[in-house]
Amino acid sequence: MAWRRDGSHEGIATRMASTTFLLRVSNAGLALVSQVILARWMGEHDYGLYAYVWTWLLLLGGLASLGLPTAIQRLVPEYTERGDFDRLRGVLREGSLLTLGTSILTAGSACALLWLSEDSFLDSEYHWPLYLALVCVPVYALLEYQEGIARSYHWANLAFAPPYLYRPLILLAGLACLALLGITMSATVVMWVTLASIVVAGIGQTVVLWRKLRKVVPAGGHRSDLRYWMTIAWPLLLIDGFYLLLTYTDVLILQRFVGPNEVADYFAATKIMAILSFVSFAVSTATAPRFAQYAVSGEREKLSSFLQDSIRWTFWPSVAAAIGLLVFGEWLLWLFGPDFVDSYFLLPLIAIGLVARAAVGPVERLLSMAGEQKLTARIHAGTLVLNIVLNLILIPLMGVAGAAVATSIAMIAQSVVMAIAARRTLGVKVFTRRAFGFSRT
């Protein structure tokens, strides 16, 4: 078809977004199937334990990479455009080593803290699953960095298939083998299989990625510019860190007020509604390199036009997905187990915040790629503080519903502030008729 051969910026972005969306939809299906299987086999209690330690893995794995997975998406186009292949080769190699080193240090420090705290921080039943989750952190962080490299070259399959397709398939295969052997699916056992799936996916992605890089990056020397790289990466780390904390704060705070069963109910509801975020993720992934290019070249009109198109690609598919998930929500929850159906009331509360975020499209990524990392980080910091305060107030009053309401309010506030920031700093309008598909001009 013509769109597959279109070499324009919009054509490349459309293909990238489409491929990413298909991979993330496939991952959503696999993730939902695996979570349903886990909930059925483990029971609410162990599933709640697993949900909590998995959240820590996602959080620490994202933070340990120091913002480099996002920074590399700006550095690769910049060095390629300038023909500075020495620094390009340097950041590709040293960034991988730095990510691996800092993630090992992060995981080791967390293991030591957990060992020293004994039962003062967590009940003993959390300990072994959490230790295994921490062992996963270095490989998970390396996968994140290599995903950023692949995204920079528009290699969507290589970027997303290993973490979002192959890893869940390996996990499902491993769990099926254990089920046939009659092994009890405790949180510890499942984390062992999770560790194996992450390691296998990471090795495969590493081998393929460096083979492809040898074909597109000319051979030569390496030049380090660590101070410049970290100047870009540190604000992005703050942005990514605040975003991750905003995403997972509800689960982490819930554990302090409710038991594993309630955590399991909430986690299942968030897993179902997380499908909404895949649209935003796909569009954001496709548009980031183009935002960087337009920002560097100073093409403000193209930047504004491209953002409005991106919002249209994000908002209406997200609305349609939200409606579909709410219609089939009770059935989806029943798949986890009959006891999970009672948590249906959480779905619309979670959906409100996600749709609000979709209404501003990838404006957060635009600000980051246009050099406004510090401003974006401050916005995320304010949103995180708001979210924590609201969770601490509302969870004791409303239970799991309080976590959903708090997070949605924080997302709405963040979206409004991001739109205002884009208008004031870049002169880019967010809420326009064209952005929502009512006008093409």
Short mmCIF file of C-alpha atoms in Angstrom, two decimals:
data_model
loop_
_atom_site.label_atom_id
_atom_site.label_comp_id
_atom_site.label_asym_id
_atom_site.label_seq_id
_atom_site.Cartn_x
_atom_site.Cartn_y
_atom_site.Cartn_z
CA MET A 1 0.00 0.00 0.00
CA ALA A 2 1.08 3.59 -0.58
CA TRP A 3 1.43 4.49 3.11
CA ARG A 4 3.96 1.69 3.54
CA ARG A 5 6.20 3.25 0.86
CA ASP A 6 5.69 6.86 1.96
CA GLY A 7 9.09 8.32 2.84
CA SER A 8 7.76 11.58 4.29
CA HIS A 9 8.06 12.42 7.98
CA GLU A 10 4.35 11.80 8.44
CA GLY A 11 4.59 8.49 6.58
CA ILE A 12 7.47 7.26 8.72
CA ALA A 13 5.69 8.34 11.90
CA THR A 14 2.47 6.64 10.81
CA ARG A 15 4.27 3.36 10.10
CA MET A 16 6.14 3.56 13.39
CA ALA A 17 2.96 4.30 15.33
CA SER A 18 1.04 1.54 13.55
CA THR A 19 3.73 -1.07 14.12
CA THR A 20 4.16 -0.03 17.74
CA PHE A 21 0.42 -0.06 18.33
CA LEU A 22 0.06 -3.55 16.87
CA LEU A 23 2.92 -4.83 19.03
CA ARG A 24 1.51 -3.19 22.14
CA VAL A 25 -1.98 -4.56 21.39
CA SER A 26 -0.44 -8.00 21.03
CA ASN A 27 1.37 -7.42 24.31
CA ALA A 28 -1.86 -6.26 25.93
CA GLY A 29 -3.51 -9.50 24.90
CA LEU A 30 -0.59 -11.60 26.12
CA ALA A 31 -0.27 -9.59 29.32
CA LEU A 32 -3.98 -9.93 30.01
CA VAL A 33 -3.88 -13.66 29.36
CA SER A 34 -0.82 -14.11 31.57
CA GLN A 35 -2.30 -11.98 34.35
CA VAL A 36 -5.57 -13.91 34.17
CA ILE A 37 -3.67 -17.20 34.37
CA LEU A 38 -1.60 -15.92 37.29
CA ALA A 39 -4.65 -14.68 39.17
CA ARG A 40 -6.48 -17.98 38.61
CA TRP A 41 -3.54 -20.19 39.53
CA MET A 42 -2.05 -18.09 42.33
CA GLY A 43 -5.23 -16.90 44.01
CA GLU A 44 -5.88 -13.35 45.16
CA HIS A 45 -3.37 -13.40 48.01
CA ASP A 46 -0.26 -14.50 46.09
CA TYR A 47 -1.34 -12.50 43.07
CA GLY A 48 -1.39 -9.41 45.28
CA LEU A 49 2.14 -10.21 46.47
CA TYR A 50 3.29 -10.62 42.88
CA ALA A 51 1.63 -7.35 41.80
CA TYR A 52 3.45 -5.45 44.53
CA VAL A 53 6.96 -6.79 43.78
CA TRP A 54 6.40 -6.47 40.01
CA THR A 55 5.60 -2.81 40.57
CA TRP A 56 8.94 -2.36 42.33
CA LEU A 57 10.71 -4.04 39.39
CA LEU A 58 9.10 -1.67 36.90
CA LEU A 59 9.89 1.36 39.05
CA LEU A 60 13.54 0.58 39.85
CA GLY A 61 14.22 -0.78 36.35
CA GLY A 62 13.01 2.49 34.87
CA LEU A 63 14.95 4.69 37.29
CA ALA A 64 18.22 2.75 37.12
CA SER A 65 18.75 3.62 33.46
CA LEU A 66 19.38 7.29 34.41
CA GLY A 67 17.13 8.71 31.70
CA LEU A 68 19.40 7.38 28.96
CA PRO A 69 16.66 5.43 27.11
CA THR A 70 14.93 8.74 26.37
CA ALA A 71 18.12 10.79 25.93
CA ILE A 72 19.44 8.40 23.28
CA GLN A 73 16.40 9.19 21.14
CA ARG A 74 17.61 12.78 20.98
CA LEU A 75 21.33 12.04 20.72
CA VAL A 76 21.17 9.54 17.84
CA PRO A 77 19.34 11.94 15.43
CA GLU A 78 21.57 14.82 16.57
CA TYR A 79 24.88 13.03 16.01
CA THR A 80 23.66 11.43 12.78
CA GLU A 81 22.53 14.80 11.42
CA ARG A 82 25.92 16.34 12.27
CA GLY A 83 27.89 13.36 11.02
CA ASP A 84 29.57 13.05 14.43
CA PHE A 85 29.94 9.27 14.35
CA ASP A 86 32.72 9.14 16.94
CA ARG A 87 30.38 10.49 19.61
CA LEU A 88 27.54 8.37 18.24
CA ARG A 89 29.59 5.21 18.67
CA GLY A 90 30.63 6.45 22.09
CA VAL A 91 27.13 7.00 23.43
CA LEU A 92 25.88 3.69 22.03
CA ARG A 93 28.63 1.70 23.76
CA GLU A 94 29.20 3.69 26.95
CA GLY A 95 25.50 4.26 27.48
CA SER A 96 24.94 0.50 27.57
CA LEU A 97 27.75 -0.02 30.06
CA LEU A 98 26.60 2.88 32.24
CA THR A 99 23.03 1.58 32.28
CA LEU A 100 24.16 -1.88 33.26
CA GLY A 101 26.50 -0.59 35.96
CA THR A 102 24.06 1.77 37.64
CA SER A 103 21.25 -0.80 37.55
CA ILE A 104 23.46 -3.41 39.24
CA LEU A 105 24.33 -0.84 41.91
CA THR A 106 20.65 0.06 42.34
CA ALA A 107 19.55 -3.56 42.66
CA GLY A 108 22.39 -4.39 45.04
CA SER A 109 21.61 -1.42 47.29
CA ALA A 110 17.92 -2.33 47.39
CA CYS A 111 18.75 -5.95 48.27
CA ALA A 112 20.98 -4.78 51.11
CA LEU A 113 18.29 -2.43 52.40
CA LEU A 114 15.69 -5.19 52.30
CA TRP A 115 18.01 -7.60 54.13
CA LEU A 116 18.86 -5.05 56.83
CA SER A 117 15.26 -3.98 57.37
CA GLU A 118 14.10 -7.55 58.11
CA ASP A 119 10.35 -7.38 58.81
CA SER A 120 10.18 -3.69 59.75
CA PHE A 121 9.42 -2.60 56.20
CA LEU A 122 7.60 -5.60 54.74
CA ASP A 123 6.11 -8.83 55.97
CA SER A 124 8.39 -11.80 55.41
CA GLU A 125 6.11 -13.26 52.72
CA TYR A 126 7.16 -10.40 50.42
CA HIS A 127 10.90 -10.95 50.84
CA TRP A 128 11.86 -13.72 48.40
CA PRO A 129 9.61 -12.50 45.56
CA LEU A 130 11.09 -9.02 46.01
CA TYR A 131 14.68 -10.31 46.03
CA LEU A 132 14.02 -12.03 42.69
CA ALA A 133 12.41 -8.89 41.30
CA LEU A 134 15.55 -6.93 42.23
CA VAL A 135 17.75 -9.47 40.43
CA CYS A 136 15.71 -8.73 37.29
CA VAL A 137 16.44 -4.98 37.48
CA PRO A 138 19.79 -4.84 35.56
CA VAL A 139 18.55 -6.83 32.56
CA TYR A 140 15.26 -4.94 32.56
CA ALA A 141 17.12 -1.59 32.55
CA LEU A 142 19.35 -2.72 29.68
CA LEU A 143 16.26 -3.72 27.70
CA GLU A 144 14.91 -0.21 28.28
CA TYR A 145 18.10 1.42 26.95
CA GLN A 146 18.29 -0.85 23.92
CA GLU A 147 14.64 -0.13 23.22
CA GLY A 148 15.54 3.56 23.12
CA ILE A 149 18.32 2.90 20.59
CA ALA A 150 16.03 0.86 18.34
CA ARG A 151 13.32 3.52 18.54
CA SER A 152 15.85 6.13 17.40
CA TYR A 153 16.36 4.17 14.17
CA HIS A 154 12.63 3.44 13.75
CA TRP A 155 13.19 -0.30 14.31
CA ALA A 156 9.83 -0.83 15.95
CA ASN A 157 9.93 -4.63 15.85
CA LEU A 158 13.32 -4.79 17.54
CA ALA A 159 12.39 -2.13 20.08
CA PHE A 160 9.14 -3.60 21.25
CA ALA A 161 8.91 -7.28 20.32
CA PRO A 162 11.49 -8.55 22.87
CA PRO A 163 10.02 -6.83 25.96
CA TYR A 164 6.37 -6.76 24.93
CA LEU A 165 5.90 -9.89 22.84
CA TYR A 166 8.68 -12.45 23.33
CA ARG A 167 9.07 -12.00 27.07
CA PRO A 168 5.36 -12.60 27.82
CA LEU A 169 5.38 -15.62 25.48
CA ILE A 170 8.38 -17.08 27.29
CA LEU A 171 6.67 -16.41 30.61
CA LEU A 172 3.48 -18.14 29.50
CA ALA A 173 5.42 -21.12 28.16
CA GLY A 174 7.34 -21.44 31.41
CA LEU A 175 4.19 -21.22 33.52
CA ALA A 176 2.48 -23.83 31.34
CA CYS A 177 5.38 -26.23 31.89
CA LEU A 178 5.20 -25.71 35.64
CA ALA A 179 1.44 -26.26 35.59
CA LEU A 180 1.90 -29.57 33.77
CA LEU A 181 4.42 -30.61 36.44
CA GLY A 182 1.90 -29.77 39.13
CA ILE A 183 4.05 -27.09 40.79
CA THR A 184 2.21 -24.63 43.03
CA MET A 185 2.16 -21.12 41.61
CA SER A 186 3.41 -19.06 44.52
CA ALA A 187 4.66 -15.51 44.06
CA THR A 188 8.26 -16.74 44.44
CA VAL A 189 7.90 -19.43 41.77
CA VAL A 190 6.34 -16.99 39.32
CA MET A 191 9.15 -14.48 39.89
CA TRP A 192 11.72 -17.18 39.02
CA VAL A 193 9.97 -17.68 35.67
CA THR A 194 9.75 -13.92 35.20
CA LEU A 195 13.49 -13.62 35.73
CA ALA A 196 14.17 -16.30 33.12
CA SER A 197 11.88 -14.64 30.56
CA ILE A 198 13.54 -11.22 30.99
CA VAL A 199 17.06 -12.67 30.66
CA VAL A 200 16.25 -14.62 27.48
CA ALA A 201 14.50 -11.63 25.87
CA GLY A 202 17.39 -9.36 26.84
CA ILE A 203 20.05 -11.61 25.34
CA GLY A 204 18.12 -11.96 22.09
CA GLN A 205 17.56 -8.23 21.72
CA THR A 206 21.23 -7.45 22.45
CA VAL A 207 22.54 -9.80 19.78
CA VAL A 208 20.18 -8.57 17.05
CA LEU A 209 20.54 -4.88 17.93
CA TRP A 210 24.34 -4.78 17.67
CA ARG A 211 24.29 -6.71 14.42
CA LYS A 212 21.96 -4.09 12.92
CA LEU A 213 23.99 -1.19 14.32
CA ARG A 214 27.12 -2.43 12.55
CA LYS A 215 25.28 -1.98 9.25
CA VAL A 216 24.15 1.62 9.82
CA VAL A 217 26.93 3.09 11.99
CA PRO A 218 30.29 3.37 10.19
CA ALA A 219 33.22 1.67 11.90
CA GLY A 220 35.67 3.93 13.68
CA GLY A 221 36.79 5.28 17.01
CA HIS A 222 34.74 6.19 20.04
CA ARG A 223 34.57 9.58 21.67
CA SER A 224 33.05 10.17 25.09
CA ASP A 225 31.04 13.26 26.01
CA LEU A 226 29.55 12.04 29.27
CA ARG A 227 28.93 15.50 30.71
CA TYR A 228 26.83 16.52 27.69
CA TRP A 229 24.98 13.21 27.64
CA MET A 230 24.06 13.50 31.29
CA THR A 231 23.09 17.15 30.87
CA ILE A 232 20.36 15.84 28.59
CA ALA A 233 19.67 12.64 30.50
CA TRP A 234 19.36 13.99 34.07
CA PRO A 235 16.25 16.11 33.45
CA LEU A 236 14.80 13.23 31.44
CA LEU A 237 15.53 10.91 34.37
CA LEU A 238 13.56 13.25 36.60
CA ILE A 239 10.73 13.27 34.07
CA ASP A 240 10.72 9.50 33.67
CA GLY A 241 11.18 9.00 37.39
CA PHE A 242 8.31 11.27 38.33
CA TYR A 243 6.16 9.62 35.65
CA LEU A 244 6.96 6.14 36.96
CA LEU A 245 6.28 7.22 40.53
CA LEU A 246 3.03 8.82 39.43
CA THR A 247 2.07 5.60 37.66
CA TYR A 248 2.94 3.23 40.51
CA THR A 249 2.47 5.34 43.65
CA ASP A 250 -1.10 4.12 44.08
CA VAL A 251 -0.09 0.45 44.29
CA LEU A 252 2.86 1.14 46.59
CA ILE A 253 0.79 3.27 48.98
CA LEU A 254 -2.13 0.85 48.88
CA GLN A 255 0.09 -1.88 50.31
CA ARG A 256 0.52 0.20 53.49
CA PHE A 257 -3.23 0.44 54.10
CA VAL A 258 -4.84 -2.70 52.64
CA GLY A 259 -4.04 -6.38 52.29
CA PRO A 260 -2.75 -8.34 49.29
CA ASN A 261 -6.30 -9.23 48.19
CA GLU A 262 -7.30 -5.58 47.77
CA VAL A 263 -4.00 -4.84 46.03
CA ALA A 264 -4.78 -7.71 43.65
CA ASP A 265 -8.23 -6.28 42.87
CA TYR A 266 -6.81 -2.85 42.14
CA PHE A 267 -3.92 -4.23 40.09
CA ALA A 268 -6.30 -6.26 37.93
CA ALA A 269 -8.42 -3.17 37.23
CA THR A 270 -5.37 -1.10 36.30
CA LYS A 271 -4.11 -3.86 34.01
CA ILE A 272 -7.37 -3.83 32.09
CA MET A 273 -7.49 -0.04 31.74
CA ALA A 274 -3.78 0.12 30.88
CA ILE A 275 -4.79 -0.88 27.36
CA LEU A 276 -5.83 2.77 26.94
CA SER A 277 -2.28 3.97 27.39
CA PHE A 278 -1.01 1.86 24.48
CA VAL A 279 -2.42 4.32 21.96
CA SER A 280 -0.59 7.22 23.61
CA PHE A 281 2.57 5.15 23.88
CA ALA A 282 2.52 4.22 20.20
CA VAL A 283 2.01 7.79 19.00
CA SER A 284 4.58 9.17 21.45
CA THR A 285 7.12 6.61 20.29
CA ALA A 286 6.63 7.48 16.64
CA THR A 287 6.68 11.24 17.08
CA ALA A 288 9.63 11.74 19.46
CA PRO A 289 12.42 11.74 16.81
CA ARG A 290 10.39 14.06 14.58
CA PHE A 291 9.70 16.48 17.42
CA ALA A 292 13.45 16.59 18.09
CA GLN A 293 14.23 17.27 14.43
CA TYR A 294 11.67 20.08 14.08
CA ALA A 295 12.78 21.63 17.37
CA VAL A 296 16.47 21.61 16.40
CA SER A 297 15.74 23.09 12.96
CA GLY A 298 13.41 25.75 14.41
CA GLU A 299 10.45 24.75 12.20
CA ARG A 300 7.72 25.91 14.60
CA GLU A 301 4.83 25.71 12.14
CA LYS A 302 5.62 22.11 11.28
CA LEU A 303 6.06 21.37 14.98
CA SER A 304 2.64 22.78 15.83
CA SER A 305 0.95 21.04 12.91
CA PHE A 306 2.57 17.72 13.72
CA LEU A 307 1.53 17.97 17.39
CA GLN A 308 -2.09 18.59 16.47
CA ASP A 309 -2.09 15.60 14.15
CA SER A 310 -0.56 13.53 16.94
CA ILE A 311 -3.29 14.56 19.38
CA ARG A 312 -5.95 13.47 16.89
CA TRP A 313 -4.21 10.12 16.45
CA THR A 314 -4.19 9.70 20.24
CA PHE A 315 -7.48 11.05 21.58
CA TRP A 316 -10.25 9.43 19.56
CA PRO A 317 -8.79 5.90 19.54
CA SER A 318 -8.35 6.25 23.31
CA VAL A 319 -11.98 7.28 23.74
CA ALA A 320 -13.15 4.34 21.64
CA ALA A 321 -10.95 1.96 23.63
CA ALA A 322 -12.27 3.35 26.93
CA ILE A 323 -15.87 2.78 25.87
CA GLY A 324 -15.10 -0.77 24.78
CA LEU A 325 -13.30 -1.60 28.01
CA LEU A 326 -16.14 -0.24 30.13
CA VAL A 327 -18.70 -2.23 28.17
CA PHE A 328 -16.79 -5.49 28.58
CA GLY A 329 -15.19 -4.60 31.90
CA GLU A 330 -17.17 -6.98 34.14
CA TRP A 331 -16.44 -9.91 31.85
CA LEU A 332 -12.74 -9.03 31.71
CA LEU A 333 -12.58 -8.86 35.50
CA TRP A 334 -14.42 -12.19 35.79
CA LEU A 335 -11.58 -13.76 33.80
CA PHE A 336 -9.29 -13.02 36.73
CA GLY A 337 -11.72 -14.76 39.04
CA PRO A 338 -15.30 -14.28 40.31
CA ASP A 339 -14.09 -12.23 43.29
CA PHE A 340 -12.55 -9.61 41.00
CA VAL A 341 -15.90 -8.58 39.44
CA ASP A 342 -16.76 -6.48 42.49
CA SER A 343 -13.94 -4.08 41.55
CA TYR A 344 -15.69 -2.97 38.32
CA PHE A 345 -16.43 0.43 39.87
CA LEU A 346 -12.70 1.19 39.61
CA LEU A 347 -12.65 1.06 35.81
CA PRO A 348 -14.44 4.36 35.03
CA LEU A 349 -12.50 6.11 37.81
CA ILE A 350 -9.21 5.03 36.23
CA ALA A 351 -10.41 5.74 32.67
CA ILE A 352 -11.12 9.42 33.37
CA GLY A 353 -7.48 10.20 34.04
CA LEU A 354 -6.17 8.22 31.08
CA VAL A 355 -8.56 9.90 28.63
CA ALA A 356 -7.55 13.31 30.01
CA ARG A 357 -3.93 12.45 29.31
CA ALA A 358 -4.84 11.35 25.77
CA ALA A 359 -6.52 14.74 25.18
CA VAL A 360 -3.12 16.46 25.10
CA GLY A 361 -1.42 13.76 23.03
CA PRO A 362 2.39 13.48 23.20
CA VAL A 363 2.84 17.06 24.44
CA GLU A 364 5.07 15.82 27.25
CA ARG A 365 7.42 14.20 24.75
CA LEU A 366 7.33 17.37 22.64
CA LEU A 367 8.52 19.49 25.56
CA SER A 368 11.32 17.03 26.33
CA MET A 369 12.51 16.79 22.74
CA ALA A 370 12.37 20.59 22.35
CA GLY A 371 14.81 21.16 25.20
CA GLU A 372 12.25 21.89 27.94
CA GLN A 373 13.27 18.90 30.06
CA LYS A 374 13.64 20.92 33.26
CA LEU A 375 10.20 22.46 32.93
CA THR A 376 8.68 19.05 32.23
CA ALA A 377 10.46 17.63 35.26
CA ARG A 378 9.04 20.38 37.48
CA ILE A 379 5.55 19.67 36.20
CA HIS A 380 6.00 15.97 36.91
CA ALA A 381 7.34 16.75 40.38
CA GLY A 382 4.31 18.86 41.21
CA THR A 383 1.99 16.18 39.87
CA LEU A 384 3.74 13.51 41.91
CA VAL A 385 3.44 15.52 45.12
CA LEU A 386 -0.25 16.10 44.41
CA ASN A 387 -0.78 12.41 43.71
CA ILE A 388 0.97 11.28 46.90
CA VAL A 389 -0.97 13.74 49.05
CA LEU A 390 -4.28 12.75 47.48
CA ASN A 391 -3.51 9.03 47.86
CA LEU A 392 -2.58 9.47 51.52
CA ILE A 393 -5.81 11.37 52.13
CA LEU A 394 -8.26 9.40 50.00
CA ILE A 395 -7.09 5.79 50.48
CA PRO A 396 -7.82 5.76 54.23
CA LEU A 397 -11.21 7.33 53.51
CA MET A 398 -12.25 5.43 50.37
CA GLY A 399 -9.98 2.40 50.15
CA VAL A 400 -9.01 1.30 46.65
CA ALA A 401 -11.44 3.82 45.14
CA GLY A 402 -9.40 6.57 46.76
CA ALA A 403 -6.29 5.43 44.90
CA ALA A 404 -8.12 5.54 41.55
CA VAL A 405 -9.66 8.96 42.21
CA ALA A 406 -6.37 10.43 43.43
CA THR A 407 -4.43 9.24 40.39
CA SER A 408 -7.05 10.49 37.92
CA ILE A 409 -7.18 13.94 39.50
CA ALA A 410 -3.39 14.15 39.31
CA MET A 411 -3.42 13.13 35.63
CA ILE A 412 -6.04 15.74 34.77
CA ALA A 413 -4.06 18.47 36.51
CA GLN A 414 -0.86 17.39 34.78
CA SER A 415 -2.47 17.41 31.33
CA VAL A 416 -3.81 20.94 31.75
CA VAL A 417 -0.46 22.27 32.99
CA MET A 418 1.44 20.52 30.15
CA ALA A 419 -0.83 22.15 27.56
CA ILE A 420 -0.31 25.59 29.11
CA ALA A 421 3.46 25.05 29.22
CA ALA A 422 3.60 24.09 25.53
CA ARG A 423 1.70 27.24 24.59
CA ARG A 424 3.84 29.58 26.68
CA THR A 425 7.29 28.13 25.94
CA LEU A 426 6.98 26.91 22.35
CA GLY A 427 4.01 28.89 21.07
CA VAL A 428 2.28 25.61 20.23
CA LYS A 429 -1.47 25.32 20.65
CA VAL A 430 -2.81 22.07 22.06
CA PHE A 431 -6.59 22.43 22.35
CA THR A 432 -7.59 23.30 18.77
CA ARG A 433 -10.33 22.18 16.42
CA ARG A 434 -7.77 20.49 14.19
CA ALA A 435 -6.25 18.61 17.11
CA PHE A 436 -9.58 16.90 17.74
CA GLY A 437 -10.36 16.25 14.10
CA PHE A 438 -12.91 19.00 13.48
CA SER A 439 -10.75 20.87 10.98
CA ARG A 440 -7.82 19.93 8.73
CA THR A 441 -6.47 23.45 8.47
#
